[in-house]
PDB file of C-alpha atoms in Angstrom:
ATOM      1  CA  MET A   1      69.814  68.274 152.183  1.00  0.00           C
ATOM      2  CA  THR A   2      72.181  67.014 149.721  1.00  0.00           C
ATOM      3  CA  ASP A   3      70.517  66.794 146.250  1.00  0.00           C
ATOM      4  CA  PRO A   4      70.178  64.084 143.793  1.00  0.00           C
ATOM      5  CA  ALA A   5      73.009  61.150 142.654  1.00  0.00           C
ATOM      6  CA  TYR A   6      72.083  62.569 139.664  1.00  0.00           C
ATOM      7  CA  ILE A   7      71.915  66.080 140.502  1.00  0.00           C
ATOM      8  CA  ALA A   8      76.473  65.691 141.916  1.00  0.00           C
ATOM      9  CA  ILE A   9      76.369  63.740 138.370  1.00  0.00           C
ATOM     10  CA  TYR A  10      74.490  66.397 135.973  1.00  0.00           C
ATOM     11  CA  ASN A  11      76.962  69.397 138.165  1.00  0.00           C
ATOM     12  CA  ASP A  12      80.329  67.652 138.372  1.00  0.00           C
ATOM     13  CA  ILE A  13      79.914  66.758 133.947  1.00  0.00           C
ATOM     14  CA  ARG A  14      78.699  69.988 133.637  1.00  0.00           C
ATOM     15  CA  LYS A  15      82.049  71.390 134.957  1.00  0.00           C
ATOM     16  CA  LYS A  16      84.305  68.718 132.754  1.00  0.00           C
ATOM     17  CA  ILE A  17      82.242  71.184 129.315  1.00  0.00           C
ATOM     18  CA  GLU A  18      82.889  74.488 131.327  1.00  0.00           C
ATOM     19  CA  THR A  19      86.395  73.984 132.298  1.00  0.00           C
ATOM     20  CA  ASN A  20      86.890  71.987 128.354  1.00  0.00           C
ATOM     21  CA  SER A  21      87.981  69.576 130.623  1.00  0.00           C
ATOM     22  CA  TRP A  22      85.596  67.589 128.222  1.00  0.00           C
ATOM     23  CA  GLN A  23      85.930  68.846 124.821  1.00  0.00           C
ATOM     24  CA  VAL A  24      83.367  69.358 121.699  1.00  0.00           C
ATOM     25  CA  GLY A  25      82.701  66.667 119.818  1.00  0.00           C
ATOM     26  CA  GLN A  26      84.094  64.613 122.369  1.00  0.00           C
ATOM     27  CA  LYS A  27      83.005  60.892 123.072  1.00  0.00           C
ATOM     28  CA  LEU A  28      81.626  59.994 127.060  1.00  0.00           C
ATOM     29  CA  PRO A  29      82.376  56.540 128.035  1.00  0.00           C
ATOM     30  CA  SER A  30      79.843  54.673 127.688  1.00  0.00           C
ATOM     31  CA  GLU A  31      76.974  54.229 130.458  1.00  0.00           C
ATOM     32  CA  ARG A  32      78.444  51.408 132.122  1.00  0.00           C
ATOM     33  CA  GLU A  33      81.965  52.993 132.817  1.00  0.00           C
ATOM     34  CA  LEU A  34      80.772  56.219 133.754  1.00  0.00           C
ATOM     35  CA  ALA A  35      77.812  54.573 136.293  1.00  0.00           C
ATOM     36  CA  LYS A  36      81.174  52.729 138.103  1.00  0.00           C
ATOM     37  CA  VAL A  37      83.143  55.847 138.221  1.00  0.00           C
ATOM     38  CA  TYR A  38      80.654  57.981 139.474  1.00  0.00           C
ATOM     39  CA  ASN A  39      79.630  54.143 142.030  1.00  0.00           C
ATOM     40  CA  VAL A  40      76.355  54.074 141.318  1.00  0.00           C
ATOM     41  CA  SER A  41      73.573  52.413 139.634  1.00  0.00           C
ATOM     42  CA  ARG A  42      73.162  52.721 135.295  1.00  0.00           C
ATOM     43  CA  MET A  43      69.791  53.916 136.547  1.00  0.00           C
ATOM     44  CA  THR A  44      70.731  57.723 138.114  1.00  0.00           C
ATOM     45  CA  LEU A  45      73.662  57.733 135.064  1.00  0.00           C
ATOM     46  CA  ARG A  46      71.222  57.412 132.859  1.00  0.00           C
ATOM     47  CA  GLN A  47      68.730  60.181 135.178  1.00  0.00           C
ATOM     48  CA  ALA A  48      72.186  62.272 135.194  1.00  0.00           C
ATOM     49  CA  ILE A  49      72.688  61.722 131.214  1.00  0.00           C
ATOM     50  CA  GLN A  50      69.766  62.572 130.030  1.00  0.00           C
ATOM     51  CA  PHE A  51      69.518  65.510 131.958  1.00  0.00           C
ATOM     52  CA  LEU A  52      72.516  66.511 130.329  1.00  0.00           C
ATOM     53  CA  VAL A  53      70.246  65.784 127.045  1.00  0.00           C
ATOM     54  CA  ARG A  54      67.971  68.287 127.743  1.00  0.00           C
ATOM     55  CA  ASN A  55      69.470  71.065 128.457  1.00  0.00           C
ATOM     56  CA  GLY A  56      71.459  70.850 124.987  1.00  0.00           C
ATOM     57  CA  LEU A  57      75.040  69.727 127.144  1.00  0.00           C
ATOM     58  CA  LEU A  58      75.475  66.416 125.633  1.00  0.00           C
ATOM     59  CA  ILE A  59      74.448  64.596 122.149  1.00  0.00           C
ATOM     60  CA  ARG A  60      72.907  61.255 121.787  1.00  0.00           C
ATOM     61  CA  ARG A  61      73.628  59.376 118.128  1.00  0.00           C
ATOM     62  CA  VAL A  62      71.769  56.381 117.357  1.00  0.00           C
ATOM     63  CA  GLY A  63      74.211  53.637 116.809  1.00  0.00           C
ATOM     64  CA  ALA A  64      77.484  55.855 118.046  1.00  0.00           C
ATOM     65  CA  GLY A  65      77.114  56.831 121.931  1.00  0.00           C
ATOM     66  CA  THR A  66      76.636  59.659 123.334  1.00  0.00           C
ATOM     67  CA  PHE A  67      78.448  62.816 122.834  1.00  0.00           C
ATOM     68  CA  VAL A  68      79.706  66.750 124.401  1.00  0.00           C
ATOM     69  CA  ALA A  69      77.728  69.610 121.945  1.00  0.00           C
ATOM     70  CA  SER A  70      78.607  72.502 120.295  1.00  0.00           C
ATOM     71  CA  LYS A  71      77.202  76.019 121.916  1.00  0.00           C
ATOM     72  CA  LYS A  72      74.278  76.798 120.028  1.00  0.00           C
ATOM     73  CA  ILE A  73      75.036  80.016 118.583  1.00  0.00           C
ATOM     74  CA  GLN A  74      72.300  82.785 120.309  1.00  0.00           C
ATOM     75  CA  GLU A  75      70.805  84.873 119.003  1.00  0.00           C
ATOM     76  CA  LYS A  76      69.477  87.901 121.660  1.00  0.00           C
ATOM     77  CA  MET A  77      65.984  89.343 120.395  1.00  0.00           C
ATOM     78  CA  GLU A  78      66.379  92.477 121.131  1.00  0.00           C
ATOM     79  CA  GLY A  79      67.359  95.033 117.962  1.00  0.00           C
ATOM     80  CA  VAL A  80      69.222  94.019 113.880  1.00  0.00           C
ATOM     81  CA  THR A  81      71.960  91.974 114.385  1.00  0.00           C
ATOM     82  CA  GLY A  82      73.556  90.534 111.041  1.00  0.00           C
ATOM     83  CA  PHE A  83      73.999  87.131 110.446  1.00  0.00           C
ATOM     84  CA  SER A  84      77.550  87.852 109.739  1.00  0.00           C
ATOM     85  CA  GLU A  85      78.310  89.861 113.030  1.00  0.00           C
ATOM     86  CA  LEU A  86      76.227  87.137 114.787  1.00  0.00           C
ATOM     87  CA  ILE A  87      78.111  83.972 114.194  1.00  0.00           C
ATOM     88  CA  ARG A  88      81.335  85.717 114.043  1.00  0.00           C
ATOM     89  CA  ALA A  89      81.122  87.171 117.773  1.00  0.00           C
ATOM     90  CA  GLN A  90      79.728  83.455 118.631  1.00  0.00           C
ATOM     91  CA  GLY A  91      84.062  82.602 117.908  1.00  0.00           C
ATOM     92  CA  LYS A  92      82.570  81.035 113.932  1.00  0.00           C
ATOM     93  CA  VAL A  93      83.314  82.081 111.188  1.00  0.00           C
ATOM     94  CA  PRO A  94      80.349  82.905 108.738  1.00  0.00           C
ATOM     95  CA  SER A  95      79.211  81.216 104.716  1.00  0.00           C
ATOM     96  CA  LEU A  96      76.237  80.993 102.872  1.00  0.00           C
ATOM     97  CA  LYS A  97      75.215  79.194 100.030  1.00  0.00           C
ATOM     98  CA  THR A  98      72.766  81.322  97.706  1.00  0.00           C
ATOM     99  CA  VAL A  99      70.441  78.954  96.742  1.00  0.00           C
ATOM    100  CA  SER A 100      68.569  82.173  94.457  1.00  0.00           C
ATOM    101  CA  PHE A 101      68.302  85.140  93.597  1.00  0.00           C
ATOM    102  CA  VAL A 102      65.272  86.376  91.171  1.00  0.00           C
ATOM    103  CA  GLU A 103      64.022  89.588  91.118  1.00  0.00           C
ATOM    104  CA  GLY A 104      59.978  90.000  91.041  1.00  0.00           C
ATOM    105  CA  ILE A 105      56.292  91.097  91.653  1.00  0.00           C
ATOM    106  CA  PRO A 106      55.652  90.424  95.784  1.00  0.00           C
ATOM    107  CA  ASN A 107      53.310  89.203  97.194  1.00  0.00           C
ATOM    108  CA  ASP A 108      50.060  89.993  99.112  1.00  0.00           C
ATOM    109  CA  THR A 109      51.285  89.552 102.441  1.00  0.00           C
ATOM    110  CA  GLU A 110      54.506  91.284 101.323  1.00  0.00           C
ATOM    111  CA  LYS A 111      52.866  94.160  99.811  1.00  0.00           C
ATOM    112  CA  GLN A 112      51.523  94.925 103.052  1.00  0.00           C
ATOM    113  CA  ILE A 113      54.087  94.541 105.317  1.00  0.00           C
ATOM    114  CA  LEU A 114      56.414  96.475 102.916  1.00  0.00           C
ATOM    115  CA  ASN A 115      54.279  98.905 102.818  1.00  0.00           C
ATOM    116  CA  LEU A 116      54.913  98.378  98.711  1.00  0.00           C
ATOM    117  CA  SER A 117      52.530  99.378  96.059  1.00  0.00           C
ATOM    118  CA  ALA A 118      51.655  96.963  92.601  1.00  0.00           C
ATOM    119  CA  LYS A 119      54.306  98.608  90.617  1.00  0.00           C
ATOM    120  CA  GLU A 120      57.136  98.310  92.602  1.00  0.00           C
ATOM    121  CA  LYS A 121      58.945  95.124  92.525  1.00  0.00           C
ATOM    122  CA  ILE A 122      61.434  92.569  95.417  1.00  0.00           C
ATOM    123  CA  VAL A 123      64.582  90.302  95.160  1.00  0.00           C
ATOM    124  CA  ARG A 124      63.751  87.232  96.411  1.00  0.00           C
ATOM    125  CA  ILE A 125      67.346  85.722  98.217  1.00  0.00           C
ATOM    126  CA  GLU A 126      67.133  81.778  99.531  1.00  0.00           C
ATOM    127  CA  ARG A 127      69.616  81.678 100.989  1.00  0.00           C
ATOM    128  CA  ILE A 128      71.872  78.925 103.769  1.00  0.00           C
ATOM    129  CA  ARG A 129      73.654  79.941 106.109  1.00  0.00           C
ATOM    130  CA  PHE A 130      76.553  78.322 108.265  1.00  0.00           C
ATOM    131  CA  GLY A 131      79.037  78.864 110.805  1.00  0.00           C
ATOM    132  CA  ASP A 132      82.164  76.443 110.665  1.00  0.00           C
ATOM    133  CA  LYS A 133      81.057  74.787 107.720  1.00  0.00           C
ATOM    134  CA  SER A 134      77.860  73.784 109.950  1.00  0.00           C
ATOM    135  CA  PRO A 135      74.497  74.742 107.994  1.00  0.00           C
ATOM    136  CA  ILE A 136      72.629  77.099 111.061  1.00  0.00           C
ATOM    137  CA  CYS A 137      69.318  77.820 108.874  1.00  0.00           C
ATOM    138  CA  PHE A 138      67.677  78.184 105.382  1.00  0.00           C
ATOM    139  CA  GLU A 139      66.397  81.599 104.859  1.00  0.00           C
ATOM    140  CA  ILE A 140      63.877  83.409 102.449  1.00  0.00           C
ATOM    141  CA  ALA A 141      64.528  87.685 102.746  1.00  0.00           C
ATOM    142  CA  ALA A 142      62.860  89.970 100.627  1.00  0.00           C
ATOM    143  CA  VAL A 143      64.178  93.872 100.157  1.00  0.00           C
ATOM    144  CA  PRO A 144      62.529  95.935  98.356  1.00  0.00           C
ATOM    145  CA  MET A 145      64.344  96.967  94.519  1.00  0.00           C
ATOM    146  CA  SER A 146      64.065 100.232  95.394  1.00  0.00           C
ATOM    147  CA  PHE A 147      66.892  99.725  98.950  1.00  0.00           C
ATOM    148  CA  ILE A 148      69.252  97.830  95.792  1.00  0.00           C
ATOM    149  CA  ASP A 149      68.978  98.792  92.892  1.00  0.00           C
ATOM    150  CA  GLY A 150      72.772  98.881  91.317  1.00  0.00           C
ATOM    151  CA  SER A 151      74.268  96.742  93.666  1.00  0.00           C
ATOM    152  CA  LYS A 152      76.071  94.106  92.446  1.00  0.00           C
ATOM    153  CA  LYS A 153      74.321  90.975  93.083  1.00  0.00           C
ATOM    154  CA  GLU A 154      77.453  89.256  95.070  1.00  0.00           C
ATOM    155  CA  GLU A 155      77.535  92.740  97.602  1.00  0.00           C
ATOM    156  CA  VAL A 156      73.548  92.822  98.044  1.00  0.00           C
ATOM    157  CA  THR A 157      73.856  88.351  98.757  1.00  0.00           C
ATOM    158  CA  ASN A 158      77.648  88.449 100.780  1.00  0.00           C
ATOM    159  CA  SER A 159      76.752  91.374 103.199  1.00  0.00           C
ATOM    160  CA  LEU A 160      73.349  92.947 102.868  1.00  0.00           C
ATOM    161  CA  TYR A 161      72.008  95.318 105.146  1.00  0.00           C
ATOM    162  CA  SER A 162      75.860  96.740 104.779  1.00  0.00           C
ATOM    163  CA  THR A 163      74.711  97.475 101.357  1.00  0.00           C
ATOM    164  CA  ILE A 164      71.181  98.765 102.594  1.00  0.00           C
ATOM    165  CA  LYS A 165      73.098 101.739 104.858  1.00  0.00           C
ATOM    166  CA  LYS A 166      74.340 102.762 102.183  1.00  0.00           C
ATOM    167  CA  ASN A 167      71.986 102.718  99.573  1.00  0.00           C
ATOM    168  CA  SER A 168      69.268 104.462 102.107  1.00  0.00           C
ATOM    169  CA  GLY A 169      72.172 106.473 104.461  1.00  0.00           C
ATOM    170  CA  CYS A 170      70.313 105.561 107.432  1.00  0.00           C
ATOM    171  CA  GLN A 171      70.784 103.121 110.143  1.00  0.00           C
ATOM    172  CA  ILE A 172      69.553  99.111 110.195  1.00  0.00           C
ATOM    173  CA  GLY A 173      67.369 100.172 113.395  1.00  0.00           C
ATOM    174  CA  ARG A 174      64.323  97.913 114.907  1.00  0.00           C
ATOM    175  CA  ALA A 175      62.636  94.222 114.159  1.00  0.00           C
ATOM    176  CA  GLU A 176      60.106  92.166 114.949  1.00  0.00           C
ATOM    177  CA  GLN A 177      60.035  89.174 115.519  1.00  0.00           C
ATOM    178  CA  THR A 178      58.014  86.126 115.683  1.00  0.00           C
ATOM    179  CA  VAL A 179      59.506  82.576 116.448  1.00  0.00           C
ATOM    180  CA  THR A 180      57.473  79.202 115.877  1.00  0.00           C
ATOM    181  CA  ALA A 181      58.351  75.296 116.408  1.00  0.00           C
ATOM    182  CA  VAL A 182      57.747  73.317 113.160  1.00  0.00           C
ATOM    183  CA  LEU A 183      59.652  69.841 111.951  1.00  0.00           C
ATOM    184  CA  SER A 184      61.614  70.220 108.622  1.00  0.00           C
ATOM    185  CA  ASN A 185      60.240  69.745 105.549  1.00  0.00           C
ATOM    186  CA  GLU A 186      62.159  67.286 103.103  1.00  0.00           C
ATOM    187  CA  LYS A 187      63.182  70.226 100.893  1.00  0.00           C
ATOM    188  CA  ILE A 188      64.425  72.384 104.206  1.00  0.00           C
ATOM    189  CA  SER A 189      65.988  68.586 105.693  1.00  0.00           C
ATOM    190  CA  ARG A 190      68.295  68.582 102.388  1.00  0.00           C
ATOM    191  CA  TYR A 191      69.854  72.170 102.680  1.00  0.00           C
ATOM    192  CA  LEU A 192      70.694  71.627 106.153  1.00  0.00           C
ATOM    193  CA  GLU A 193      71.685  68.633 106.946  1.00  0.00           C
ATOM    194  CA  ILE A 194      69.242  67.123 109.294  1.00  0.00           C
ATOM    195  CA  PRO A 195      66.746  64.085 109.356  1.00  0.00           C
ATOM    196  CA  ARG A 196      63.153  64.815 108.317  1.00  0.00           C
ATOM    197  CA  ALA A 197      60.719  66.524 110.309  1.00  0.00           C
ATOM    198  CA  SER A 198      63.559  67.329 112.872  1.00  0.00           C
ATOM    199  CA  ALA A 199      62.236  70.055 114.814  1.00  0.00           C
ATOM    200  CA  ILE A 200      63.430  73.334 113.827  1.00  0.00           C
ATOM    201  CA  LEU A 201      62.885  77.255 115.274  1.00  0.00           C
ATOM    202  CA  LYS A 202      61.299  79.098 112.159  1.00  0.00           C
ATOM    203  CA  LEU A 203      61.622  82.479 112.393  1.00  0.00           C
ATOM    204  CA  GLN A 204      59.885  85.464 110.919  1.00  0.00           C
ATOM    205  CA  GLN A 205      61.169  89.210 111.661  1.00  0.00           C
ATOM    206  CA  VAL A 206      59.995  92.346 109.530  1.00  0.00           C
ATOM    207  CA  SER A 207      63.022  95.096 110.083  1.00  0.00           C
ATOM    208  CA  TYR A 208      63.233  98.785 109.495  1.00  0.00           C
ATOM    209  CA  LEU A 209      65.483 101.241 108.743  1.00  0.00           C
ATOM    210  CA  ASP A 210      65.732 104.269 112.533  1.00  0.00           C
ATOM    211  CA  ASP A 211      63.842 106.049 109.772  1.00  0.00           C
ATOM    212  CA  ASP A 212      61.007 103.425 110.591  1.00  0.00           C
ATOM    213  CA  ARG A 213      61.075 101.924 107.332  1.00  0.00           C
ATOM    214  CA  PRO A 214      60.265  97.854 106.777  1.00  0.00           C
ATOM    215  CA  PHE A 215      63.507  96.881 104.318  1.00  0.00           C
ATOM    216  CA  GLU A 216      63.479  93.287 104.594  1.00  0.00           C
ATOM    217  CA  LEU A 217      60.644  90.423 105.647  1.00  0.00           C
ATOM    218  CA  VAL A 218      63.021  87.044 106.098  1.00  0.00           C
ATOM    219  CA  ILE A 219      61.273  83.852 106.959  1.00  0.00           C
ATOM    220  CA  ALA A 220      64.284  81.391 108.349  1.00  0.00           C
ATOM    221  CA  GLN A 221      64.115  78.368 109.469  1.00  0.00           C
ATOM    222  CA  TYR A 222      67.118  77.249 112.360  1.00  0.00           C
ATOM    223  CA  VAL A 223      68.718  74.028 113.284  1.00  0.00           C
ATOM    224  CA  GLY A 224      67.365  73.312 116.562  1.00  0.00           C
ATOM    225  CA  ASP A 225      69.457  72.326 117.792  1.00  0.00           C
ATOM    226  CA  ARG A 226      72.990  74.234 116.717  1.00  0.00           C
ATOM    227  CA  PHE A 227      71.098  77.581 117.258  1.00  0.00           C
ATOM    228  CA  GLU A 228      68.957  79.572 119.643  1.00  0.00           C
ATOM    229  CA  PHE A 229      66.877  83.076 121.055  1.00  0.00           C
ATOM    230  CA  TYR A 230      67.318  84.087 124.059  1.00  0.00           C
ATOM    231  CA  LEU A 231      65.077  87.095 125.806  1.00  0.00           C
ATOM    232  CA  GLU A 232      66.201  89.155 128.413  1.00  0.00           C
ATOM    233  CA  ARG A 233      64.076  90.801 130.336  1.00  0.00           C
ATOM    234  CA  ARG A 234      64.658  94.176 132.423  1.00  0.00           C
ATOM    235  CA  ASN A 235      62.016  94.913 135.835  1.00  0.00           C
ATOM    236  CA  THR A 236      59.882  97.634 135.810  1.00  0.00           C
ATOM    237  CA  PHE A 237      59.558  98.117 139.085  1.00  0.00           C
TER     238      PHE A 237
END
């Protein structure tokens, strides 16, 4: 049994994208033109395009047309990787903008998660993370002062994990992550340069050293069409 016509079109366009015949950011011909190329009705052609959009290969821009989507940054939900290292591994240039860097008293949640006493202080850092100058996420990180005391602000904001490893004498260990789908508010939309109420991924991550001490609580909000998490599962039977 042969595949439906729209599946054949989907596979052909996907191959063009994967082989760079159609490159990231390139605008597609109109649906009318593509329907003629594939010798199908516009309805059939539209089914293929919608399938490609749903799978993140194409992106529609209102009033502009349909374009080849940029490859999403991927984070495997296993272990702990610094954002800069993750971006570089995807062949992109990482950068960041520090919105605020404030020393203060932890709230009840931070005390509990980071195992802090009432007298201990934290640094709360708000940052916008970029890949190739495109905003990827806005994050708020809470870090106990004991892990970064004596370090310069620039050192902490530019490479937190390297600073933590140097000051603690330990390696970065595991992380506990929770991901939920939410809608962006006005502040997040402005920071990430997306329309208000856009679909975003909200991540809460607690990071631990290899001696199992928690050193960071992060709440990060990622642009849904620029970033994705993936999970690799191994059968144990």
